[in-house]
Amino acid sequence: MSNWHRRTVLVTGVTLSSGLGLASSGAGESNDDDVEGEGDLELSVSAPESIPYKEVADPSEDAADFNIEVTNCGDESVTVEGRFKIGQFNEPLLSASPIELEPGETDTAHFGVMSRDLGPGDHEWTITANDETETGTLTVTDDEEC
């Protein structure tokens, strides 16, 4: 059973668009927390390691693209809340947060972060969905200095 979600939120410097939710299956790890189904979430993040600094940029081409999938791998529905944090940005992971994911259901989100909003250097990012966390570093290189 496919469930389509379509959301777009524009925040200064960060574009969040979450697209389609697809039915999918996968094996998740289970935990013994008090919140039922919470340990059955799978969080997957695709993010660049570096982008060049550009003062003048096209958001559709020059953003660091973070593609995020949250899948309920459990047997029961689960309420999902999450955050996307990098630099001064601390945004809800899903624009309609919290959301309810049925067993096997996936929701996706996309964040585009402009290098000019972060500045040159290393920027730690964190993405959470309930108890699942992914972290990394985005390096903005200053190729415009010569």
Short mmCIF file of C-alpha atoms in Angstrom, two decimals:
data_model
loop_
_atom_site.label_atom_id
_atom_site.label_comp_id
_atom_site.label_asym_id
_atom_site.label_seq_id
_atom_site.Cartn_x
_atom_site.Cartn_y
_atom_site.Cartn_z
CA MET A 1 0.00 0.00 0.00
CA SER A 2 1.64 3.22 -1.16
CA ASN A 3 1.10 6.42 0.71
CA TRP A 4 2.10 9.64 -1.06
CA HIS A 5 3.23 12.65 0.93
CA ARG A 6 4.06 15.98 -0.67
CA ARG A 7 5.44 18.83 1.39
CA THR A 8 7.63 21.84 0.73
CA VAL A 9 8.88 24.33 3.27
CA LEU A 10 11.25 27.18 2.50
CA VAL A 11 13.38 28.43 5.37
CA THR A 12 16.03 31.14 5.08
CA GLY A 13 18.98 29.39 3.50
CA VAL A 14 17.60 25.87 3.85
CA THR A 15 15.08 24.28 1.58
CA LEU A 16 13.16 21.33 2.95
CA SER A 17 11.03 19.34 0.66
CA SER A 18 9.76 16.00 1.56
CA GLY A 19 8.47 13.94 -1.22
CA LEU A 20 6.81 10.67 -1.65
CA GLY A 21 6.32 8.09 1.02
CA LEU A 22 6.67 4.62 -0.43
CA ALA A 23 5.82 1.22 0.87
CA SER A 24 9.05 -0.66 1.46
CA SER A 25 10.38 -3.39 3.61
CA GLY A 26 13.60 -3.99 5.45
CA ALA A 27 15.05 -5.47 8.58
CA GLY A 28 15.41 -3.14 11.52
CA GLU A 29 16.92 -3.65 14.92
CA SER A 30 14.58 -3.90 17.81
CA ASN A 31 15.14 -2.42 21.27
CA ASP A 32 13.44 -2.68 24.63
CA ASP A 33 12.46 0.97 25.09
CA ASP A 34 9.13 1.91 26.62
CA VAL A 35 7.92 3.47 23.35
CA GLU A 36 6.38 0.76 21.24
CA GLY A 37 7.80 0.42 17.73
CA GLU A 38 10.44 3.14 18.21
CA GLY A 39 13.35 0.70 17.84
CA ASP A 40 12.01 -0.49 14.50
CA LEU A 41 12.88 2.72 12.65
CA GLU A 42 15.58 2.79 10.02
CA LEU A 43 17.21 6.15 9.22
CA SER A 44 19.18 6.51 6.00
CA VAL A 45 21.05 9.71 5.03
CA SER A 46 22.79 10.60 1.78
CA ALA A 47 24.90 13.76 2.12
CA PRO A 48 27.95 15.27 0.41
CA GLU A 49 31.29 15.45 2.20
CA SER A 50 32.16 18.84 0.72
CA ILE A 51 30.89 21.66 -1.49
CA PRO A 52 32.58 24.79 -2.82
CA TYR A 53 31.80 28.15 -1.27
CA LYS A 54 29.77 30.40 -3.58
CA GLU A 55 28.57 33.85 -2.56
CA VAL A 56 26.24 33.97 -5.58
CA ALA A 57 24.66 30.59 -6.21
CA ASP A 58 21.67 28.88 -7.78
CA PRO A 59 19.75 27.00 -5.04
CA SER A 60 18.70 24.28 -7.46
CA GLU A 61 22.31 23.53 -8.47
CA ASP A 62 24.71 24.76 -5.79
CA ALA A 63 23.23 23.49 -2.55
CA ALA A 64 24.54 20.67 -0.38
CA ASP A 65 21.76 18.12 -0.81
CA PHE A 66 20.78 15.98 2.17
CA ASN A 67 18.45 13.12 1.20
CA ILE A 68 16.87 11.39 4.18
CA GLU A 69 14.65 8.31 4.44
CA VAL A 70 12.87 7.14 7.56
CA THR A 71 11.37 3.64 7.35
CA ASN A 72 9.17 1.83 9.84
CA CYS A 73 10.57 -1.72 9.78
CA GLY A 74 8.35 -2.87 12.63
CA ASP A 75 4.99 -4.61 12.76
CA GLU A 76 3.07 -1.69 14.29
CA SER A 77 2.56 1.95 13.37
CA VAL A 78 4.95 4.42 14.97
CA THR A 79 4.93 8.17 15.54
CA VAL A 80 8.11 9.80 14.22
CA GLU A 81 9.62 13.12 15.29
CA GLY A 82 12.98 14.28 14.07
CA ARG A 83 15.38 17.20 13.56
CA PHE A 84 17.90 18.36 10.98
CA LYS A 85 20.72 20.47 12.44
CA ILE A 86 23.65 22.15 10.71
CA GLY A 87 25.17 25.54 11.47
CA GLN A 88 22.45 27.93 12.59
CA PHE A 89 19.70 25.70 11.16
CA ASN A 90 17.66 23.48 13.47
CA GLU A 91 14.62 22.35 11.51
CA PRO A 92 11.98 19.63 11.90
CA LEU A 93 13.00 16.59 9.88
CA LEU A 94 9.55 16.21 8.39
CA SER A 95 7.46 19.30 7.80
CA ALA A 96 4.38 17.69 9.29
CA SER A 97 6.29 16.44 12.31
CA PRO A 98 5.34 14.31 14.07
CA ILE A 99 4.05 11.87 11.49
CA GLU A 100 2.62 8.40 11.76
CA LEU A 101 4.35 5.67 9.73
CA GLU A 102 2.54 2.41 9.14
CA PRO A 103 4.51 -0.86 9.08
CA GLY A 104 6.75 -0.94 6.00
CA GLU A 105 6.09 2.72 5.18
CA THR A 106 8.89 5.16 4.30
CA ASP A 107 8.86 8.95 4.35
CA THR A 108 11.55 10.98 2.65
CA ALA A 109 12.88 14.48 3.19
CA HIS A 110 15.29 16.67 1.26
CA PHE A 111 17.29 19.58 2.64
CA GLY A 112 19.33 21.86 0.40
CA VAL A 113 21.84 23.98 2.33
CA MET A 114 23.59 26.86 0.57
CA SER A 115 27.33 27.17 1.19
CA ARG A 116 27.00 30.97 1.60
CA ASP A 117 24.70 30.39 4.59
CA LEU A 118 27.35 28.28 6.34
CA GLY A 119 30.61 29.89 5.23
CA PRO A 120 33.94 28.15 4.56
CA GLY A 121 35.08 25.47 7.00
CA ASP A 122 33.84 22.26 8.57
CA HIS A 123 30.21 22.08 9.67
CA GLU A 124 28.90 19.24 11.83
CA TRP A 125 25.40 18.01 10.99
CA THR A 126 23.01 15.81 12.94
CA ILE A 127 19.80 14.16 11.79
CA THR A 128 17.53 12.42 14.28
CA ALA A 129 14.35 10.40 13.96
CA ASN A 130 13.14 9.34 17.42
CA ASP A 131 16.13 7.42 18.86
CA GLU A 132 17.94 6.98 15.53
CA THR A 133 20.76 9.46 14.82
CA GLU A 134 23.11 10.07 11.89
CA THR A 135 25.96 12.57 12.09
CA GLY A 136 28.63 13.82 9.76
CA THR A 137 30.70 16.76 8.60
CA LEU A 138 30.13 18.98 5.59
CA THR A 139 33.23 20.88 4.48
CA VAL A 140 32.69 24.13 2.60
CA THR A 141 35.85 24.80 0.59
CA ASP A 142 36.79 28.37 -0.22
CA ASP A 143 37.81 28.04 -3.89
CA GLU A 144 36.94 31.70 -4.52
CA GLU A 145 40.01 32.87 -2.54
CA CYS A 146 42.92 33.54 -4.92
#
